[in-house]
Rosetta silent file (secondary structure, phi, psi, omega in degrees, C-alpha in Angstrom):
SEQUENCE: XXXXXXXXXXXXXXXXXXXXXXXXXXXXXXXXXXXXXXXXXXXXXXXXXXXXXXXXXXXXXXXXXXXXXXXXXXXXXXXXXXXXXXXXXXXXXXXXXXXXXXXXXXXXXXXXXXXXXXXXXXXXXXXXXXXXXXXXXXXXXXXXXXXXXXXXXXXXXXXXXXXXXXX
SCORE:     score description
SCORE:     0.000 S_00000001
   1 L     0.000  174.504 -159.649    0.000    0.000    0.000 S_00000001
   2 H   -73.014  -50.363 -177.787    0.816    3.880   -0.383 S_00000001
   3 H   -38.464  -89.437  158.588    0.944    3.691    3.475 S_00000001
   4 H   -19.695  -65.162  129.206    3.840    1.500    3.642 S_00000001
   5 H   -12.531  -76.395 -175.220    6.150    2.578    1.059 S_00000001
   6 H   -53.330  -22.032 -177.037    5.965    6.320    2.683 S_00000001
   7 H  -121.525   22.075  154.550    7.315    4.621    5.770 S_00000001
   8 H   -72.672  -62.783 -171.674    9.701    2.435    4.126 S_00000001
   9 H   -39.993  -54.956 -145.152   10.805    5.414    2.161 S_00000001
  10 H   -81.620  -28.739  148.817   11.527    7.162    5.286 S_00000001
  11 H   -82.995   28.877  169.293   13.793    4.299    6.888 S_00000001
  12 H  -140.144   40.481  172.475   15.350    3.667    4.228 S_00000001
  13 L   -97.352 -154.621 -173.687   17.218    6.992    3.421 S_00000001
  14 L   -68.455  -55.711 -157.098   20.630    8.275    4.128 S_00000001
  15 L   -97.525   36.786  170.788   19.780   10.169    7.031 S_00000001
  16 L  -102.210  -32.415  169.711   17.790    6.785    8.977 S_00000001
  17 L   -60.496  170.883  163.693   21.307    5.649    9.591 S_00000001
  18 L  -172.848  151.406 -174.053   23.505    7.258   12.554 S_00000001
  19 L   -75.419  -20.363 -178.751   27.127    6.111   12.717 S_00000001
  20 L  -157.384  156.652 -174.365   26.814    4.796   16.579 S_00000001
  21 H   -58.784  -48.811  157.347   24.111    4.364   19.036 S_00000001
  22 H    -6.695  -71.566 -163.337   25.427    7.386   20.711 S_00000001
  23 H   -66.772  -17.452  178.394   24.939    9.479   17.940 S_00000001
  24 H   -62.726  -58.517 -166.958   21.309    7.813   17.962 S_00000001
  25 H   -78.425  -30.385 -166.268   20.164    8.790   21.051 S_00000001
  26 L   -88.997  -23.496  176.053   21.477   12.542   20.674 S_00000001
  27 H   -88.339   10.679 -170.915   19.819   12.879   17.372 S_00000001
  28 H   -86.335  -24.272 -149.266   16.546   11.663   19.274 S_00000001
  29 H  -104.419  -50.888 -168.316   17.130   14.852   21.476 S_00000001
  30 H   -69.986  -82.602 -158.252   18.067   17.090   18.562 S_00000001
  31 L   -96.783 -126.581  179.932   15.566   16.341   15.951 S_00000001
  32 L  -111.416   61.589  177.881   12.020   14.190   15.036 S_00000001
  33 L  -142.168  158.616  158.375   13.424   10.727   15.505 S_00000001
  34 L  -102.316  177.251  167.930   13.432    7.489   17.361 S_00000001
  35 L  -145.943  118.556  172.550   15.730    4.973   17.811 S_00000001
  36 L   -83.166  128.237 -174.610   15.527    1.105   17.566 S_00000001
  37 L  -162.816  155.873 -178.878   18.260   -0.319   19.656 S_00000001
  38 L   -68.022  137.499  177.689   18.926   -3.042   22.244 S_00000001
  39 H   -25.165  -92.974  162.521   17.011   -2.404   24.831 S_00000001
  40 H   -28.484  -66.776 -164.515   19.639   -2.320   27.811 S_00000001
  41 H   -76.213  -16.270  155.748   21.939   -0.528   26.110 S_00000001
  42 H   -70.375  -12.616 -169.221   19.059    2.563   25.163 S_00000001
  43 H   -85.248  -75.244 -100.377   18.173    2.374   28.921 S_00000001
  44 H   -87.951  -50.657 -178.021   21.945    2.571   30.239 S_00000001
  45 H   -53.681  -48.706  176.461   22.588    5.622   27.241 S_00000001
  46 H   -63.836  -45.711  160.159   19.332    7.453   27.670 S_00000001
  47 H   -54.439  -12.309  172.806   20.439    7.486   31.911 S_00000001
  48 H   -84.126  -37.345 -149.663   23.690    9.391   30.651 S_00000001
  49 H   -96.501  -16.667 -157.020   21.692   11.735   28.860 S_00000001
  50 L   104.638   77.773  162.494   18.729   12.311   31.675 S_00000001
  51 L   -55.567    5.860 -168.364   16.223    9.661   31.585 S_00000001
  52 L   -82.726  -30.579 -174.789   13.489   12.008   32.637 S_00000001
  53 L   -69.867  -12.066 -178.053   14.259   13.406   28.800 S_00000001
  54 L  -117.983  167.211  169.011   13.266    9.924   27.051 S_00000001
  55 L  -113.650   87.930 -136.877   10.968    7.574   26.889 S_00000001
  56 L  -131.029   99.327 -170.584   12.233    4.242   26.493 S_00000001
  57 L   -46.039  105.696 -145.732    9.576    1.794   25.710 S_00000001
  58 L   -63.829  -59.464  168.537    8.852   -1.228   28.136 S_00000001
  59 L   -10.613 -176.448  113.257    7.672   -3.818   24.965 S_00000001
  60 L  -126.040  118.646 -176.437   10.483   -5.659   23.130 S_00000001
  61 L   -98.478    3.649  177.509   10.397   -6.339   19.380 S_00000001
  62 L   -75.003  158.995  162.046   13.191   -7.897   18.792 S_00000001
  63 L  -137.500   38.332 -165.417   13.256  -11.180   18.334 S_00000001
  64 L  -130.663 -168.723 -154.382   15.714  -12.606   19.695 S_00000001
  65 L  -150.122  104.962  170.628   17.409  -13.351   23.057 S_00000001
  66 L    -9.768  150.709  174.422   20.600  -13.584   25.319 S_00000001
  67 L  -164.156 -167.052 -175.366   21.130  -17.745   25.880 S_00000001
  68 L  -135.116  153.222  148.519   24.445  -19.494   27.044 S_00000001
  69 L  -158.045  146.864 -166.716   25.884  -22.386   24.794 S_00000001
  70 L  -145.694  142.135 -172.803   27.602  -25.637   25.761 S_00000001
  71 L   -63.520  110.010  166.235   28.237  -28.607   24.511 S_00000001
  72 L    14.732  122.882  176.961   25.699  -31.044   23.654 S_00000001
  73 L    45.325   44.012  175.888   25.075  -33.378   26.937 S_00000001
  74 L   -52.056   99.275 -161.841   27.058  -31.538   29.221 S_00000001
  75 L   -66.921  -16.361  165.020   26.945  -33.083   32.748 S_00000001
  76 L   -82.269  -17.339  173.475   26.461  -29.498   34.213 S_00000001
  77 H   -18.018  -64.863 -169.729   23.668  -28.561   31.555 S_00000001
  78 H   -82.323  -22.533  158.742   21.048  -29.194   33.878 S_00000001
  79 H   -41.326  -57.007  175.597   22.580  -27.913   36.875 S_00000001
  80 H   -59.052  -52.261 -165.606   22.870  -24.197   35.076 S_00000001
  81 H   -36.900  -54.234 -155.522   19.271  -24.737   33.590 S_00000001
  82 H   -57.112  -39.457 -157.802   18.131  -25.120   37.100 S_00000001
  83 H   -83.770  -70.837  156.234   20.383  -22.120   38.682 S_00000001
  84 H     8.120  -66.839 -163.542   19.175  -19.997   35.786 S_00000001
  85 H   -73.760  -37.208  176.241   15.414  -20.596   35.638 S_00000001
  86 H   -39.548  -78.304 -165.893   16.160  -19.464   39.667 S_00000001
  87 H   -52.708  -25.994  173.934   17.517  -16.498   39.079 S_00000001
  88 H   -71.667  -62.195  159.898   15.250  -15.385   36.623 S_00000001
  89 H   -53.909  -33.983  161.800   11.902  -16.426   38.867 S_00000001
  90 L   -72.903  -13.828  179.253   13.714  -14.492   41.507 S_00000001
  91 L    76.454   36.921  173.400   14.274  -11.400   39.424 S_00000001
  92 H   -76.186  -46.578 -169.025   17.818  -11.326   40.500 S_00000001
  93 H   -52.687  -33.873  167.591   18.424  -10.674   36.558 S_00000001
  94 H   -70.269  -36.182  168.427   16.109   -7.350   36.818 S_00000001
  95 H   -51.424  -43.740  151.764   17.469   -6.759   39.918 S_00000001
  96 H   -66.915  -31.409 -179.215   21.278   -6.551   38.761 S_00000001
  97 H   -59.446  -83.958 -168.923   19.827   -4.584   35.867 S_00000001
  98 H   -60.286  -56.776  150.093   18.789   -2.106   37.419 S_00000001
  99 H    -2.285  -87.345 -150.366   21.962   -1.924   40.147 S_00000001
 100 H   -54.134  -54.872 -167.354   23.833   -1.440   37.194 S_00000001
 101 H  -101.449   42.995  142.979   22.183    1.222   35.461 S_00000001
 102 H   -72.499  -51.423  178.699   21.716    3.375   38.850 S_00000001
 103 H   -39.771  -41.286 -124.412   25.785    3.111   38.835 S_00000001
 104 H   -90.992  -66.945  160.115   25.510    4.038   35.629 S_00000001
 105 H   -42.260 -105.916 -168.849   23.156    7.716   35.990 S_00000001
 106 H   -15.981  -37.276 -166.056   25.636    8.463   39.753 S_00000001
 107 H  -110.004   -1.145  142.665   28.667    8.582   37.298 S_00000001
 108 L   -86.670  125.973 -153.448   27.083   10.381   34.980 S_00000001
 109 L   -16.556   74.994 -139.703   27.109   13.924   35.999 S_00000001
 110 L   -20.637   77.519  154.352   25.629   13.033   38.977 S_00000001
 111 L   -69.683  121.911  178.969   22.230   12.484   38.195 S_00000001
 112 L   -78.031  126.315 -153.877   19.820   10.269   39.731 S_00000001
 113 L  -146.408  117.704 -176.672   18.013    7.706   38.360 S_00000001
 114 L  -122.783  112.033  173.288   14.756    6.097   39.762 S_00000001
 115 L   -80.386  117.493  179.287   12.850    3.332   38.164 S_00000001
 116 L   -83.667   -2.175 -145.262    9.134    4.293   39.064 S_00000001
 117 L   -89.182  163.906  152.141    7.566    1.983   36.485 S_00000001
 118 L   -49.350  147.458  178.827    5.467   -1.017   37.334 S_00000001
 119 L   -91.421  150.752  177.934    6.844   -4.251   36.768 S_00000001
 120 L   -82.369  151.149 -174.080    5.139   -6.501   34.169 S_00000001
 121 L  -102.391  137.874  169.534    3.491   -9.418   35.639 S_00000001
 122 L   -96.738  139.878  174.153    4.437  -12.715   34.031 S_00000001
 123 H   -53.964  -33.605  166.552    3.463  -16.390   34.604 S_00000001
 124 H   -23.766  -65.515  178.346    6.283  -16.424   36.753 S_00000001
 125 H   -44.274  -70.444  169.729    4.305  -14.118   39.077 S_00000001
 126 H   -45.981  -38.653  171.573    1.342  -16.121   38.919 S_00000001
 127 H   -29.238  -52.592  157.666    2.871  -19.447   39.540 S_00000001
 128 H   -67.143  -43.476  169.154    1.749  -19.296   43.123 S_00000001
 129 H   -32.555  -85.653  142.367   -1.288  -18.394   42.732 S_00000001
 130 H     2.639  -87.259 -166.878   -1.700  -21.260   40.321 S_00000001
 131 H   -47.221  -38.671  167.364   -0.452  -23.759   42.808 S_00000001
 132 H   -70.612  -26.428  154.185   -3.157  -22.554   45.763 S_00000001
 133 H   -53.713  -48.792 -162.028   -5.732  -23.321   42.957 S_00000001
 134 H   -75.672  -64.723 -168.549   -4.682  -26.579   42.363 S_00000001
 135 H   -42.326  -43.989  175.764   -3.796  -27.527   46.101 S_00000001
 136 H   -80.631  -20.862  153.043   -7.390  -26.179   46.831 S_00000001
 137 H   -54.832  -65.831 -156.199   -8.761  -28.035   43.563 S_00000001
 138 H   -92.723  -12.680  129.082   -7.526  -31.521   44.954 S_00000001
 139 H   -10.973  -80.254 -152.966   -8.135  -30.188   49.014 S_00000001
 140 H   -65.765  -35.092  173.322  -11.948  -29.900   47.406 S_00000001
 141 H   -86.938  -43.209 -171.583  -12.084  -33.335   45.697 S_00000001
 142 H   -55.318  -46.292  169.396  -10.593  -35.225   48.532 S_00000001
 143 H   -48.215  -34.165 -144.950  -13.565  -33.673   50.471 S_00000001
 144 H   -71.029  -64.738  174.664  -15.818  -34.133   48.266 S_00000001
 145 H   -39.192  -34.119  161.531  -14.853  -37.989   48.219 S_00000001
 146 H   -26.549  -53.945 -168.950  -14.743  -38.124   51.731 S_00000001
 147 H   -87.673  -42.117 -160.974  -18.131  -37.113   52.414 S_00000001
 148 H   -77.116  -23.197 -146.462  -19.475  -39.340   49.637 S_00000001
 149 H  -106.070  -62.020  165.749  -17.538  -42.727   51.029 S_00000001
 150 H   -22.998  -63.776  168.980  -19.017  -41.319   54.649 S_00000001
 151 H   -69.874  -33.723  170.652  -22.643  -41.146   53.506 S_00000001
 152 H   -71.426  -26.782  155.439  -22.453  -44.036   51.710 S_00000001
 153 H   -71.123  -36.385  151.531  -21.160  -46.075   55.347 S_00000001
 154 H   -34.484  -67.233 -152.049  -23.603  -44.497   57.089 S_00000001
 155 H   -84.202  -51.389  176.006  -26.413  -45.634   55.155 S_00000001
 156 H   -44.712  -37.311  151.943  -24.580  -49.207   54.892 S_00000001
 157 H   -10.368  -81.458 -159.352  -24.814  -48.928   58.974 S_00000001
 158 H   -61.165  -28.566 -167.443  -28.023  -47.899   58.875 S_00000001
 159 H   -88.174  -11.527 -170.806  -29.490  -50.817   56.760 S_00000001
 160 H  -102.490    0.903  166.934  -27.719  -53.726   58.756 S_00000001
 161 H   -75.252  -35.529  173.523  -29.334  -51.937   62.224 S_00000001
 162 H   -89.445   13.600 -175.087  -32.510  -51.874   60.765 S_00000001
 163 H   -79.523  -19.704 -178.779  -32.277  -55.433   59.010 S_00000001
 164 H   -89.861  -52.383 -176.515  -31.191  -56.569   62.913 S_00000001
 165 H   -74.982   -3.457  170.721  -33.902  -55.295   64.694 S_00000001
 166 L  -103.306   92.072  152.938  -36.766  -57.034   62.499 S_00000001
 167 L  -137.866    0.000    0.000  -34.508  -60.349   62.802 S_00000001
């Protein structure tokens, strides 16, 4: 479409380019532009600059992802997996993250840098939740079976007392 094109056209000149990310985020400041960049490293620049002056968008479009690699059947493989998926469910990785680019804003002409934003919630987050459902799902059928096995003894009871007293 017509659409499309005009905003092809417009990333795809001369001046869409910038020789370093640097130069990215200061032309974001200067003129009418954005800048697609990794994520981290637009936070950590944009905190040099004054994050109160940016906007740095919470989303990620990218589509790809930090990972580790090791060789095929590793006998520690599952060990890291394990320490890993930890660290992540604890938010140590956001946690360091953020450390870092507080450091980062103090040594730059000593500015201050406070993340206010809400954190996104994740299944991670949910995961307990989750678990008090199910533990209260099978809680709720063991009653339920309980009571039915109960009522059902009961009544067997009841039929050999009266089946005894007309004997």
């Amino acid at each position: 479409s017509s659409r499309n094109r005009d905003i092809y056209e417009r990333f795809s000149g001369a001046d869409s380019l910038t020789p370093s990310p640097d130069d990215g985020v200061l032309k974001v400041l200067s003129s009418k532009s954005a800048l697609i960049e990794a994520t981290l490293s637009m936070e950590i620049r944009a905190t040099k600059l004054g994050r109160e002056r940016f906007h740095v968008g919470r989303q990620s479009f990218y589509p790809q992802a930090y990972g580790i690699a090791c060789r095929k059947a590793a006998p520690y493989l599952p060990a890291i997996n394990v320490l890993l998926s930890r660290m992540v469910e604890a938010g140590l990785i956001s946690k360091w993250k953020s450390v870092e680019v507080k450091k980062v804003a103090q040594r730059s002409v000593g500015r201050s840098y406070e993340d206010t934003r809400a954190g996104v919630l994740t299944l991670n987050h949910l995961q307990g939740a989750f678990i008090v459902y199910v533990i209260g799902g099978i809680c709720a059928t063991i009653a339920i079976i309980v009571e039915v096995l109960w009522v059902k003894i009961n009544r067997h009871f009841e039929n050999k007392r009266t089946t005894m007293k007309y004997c």
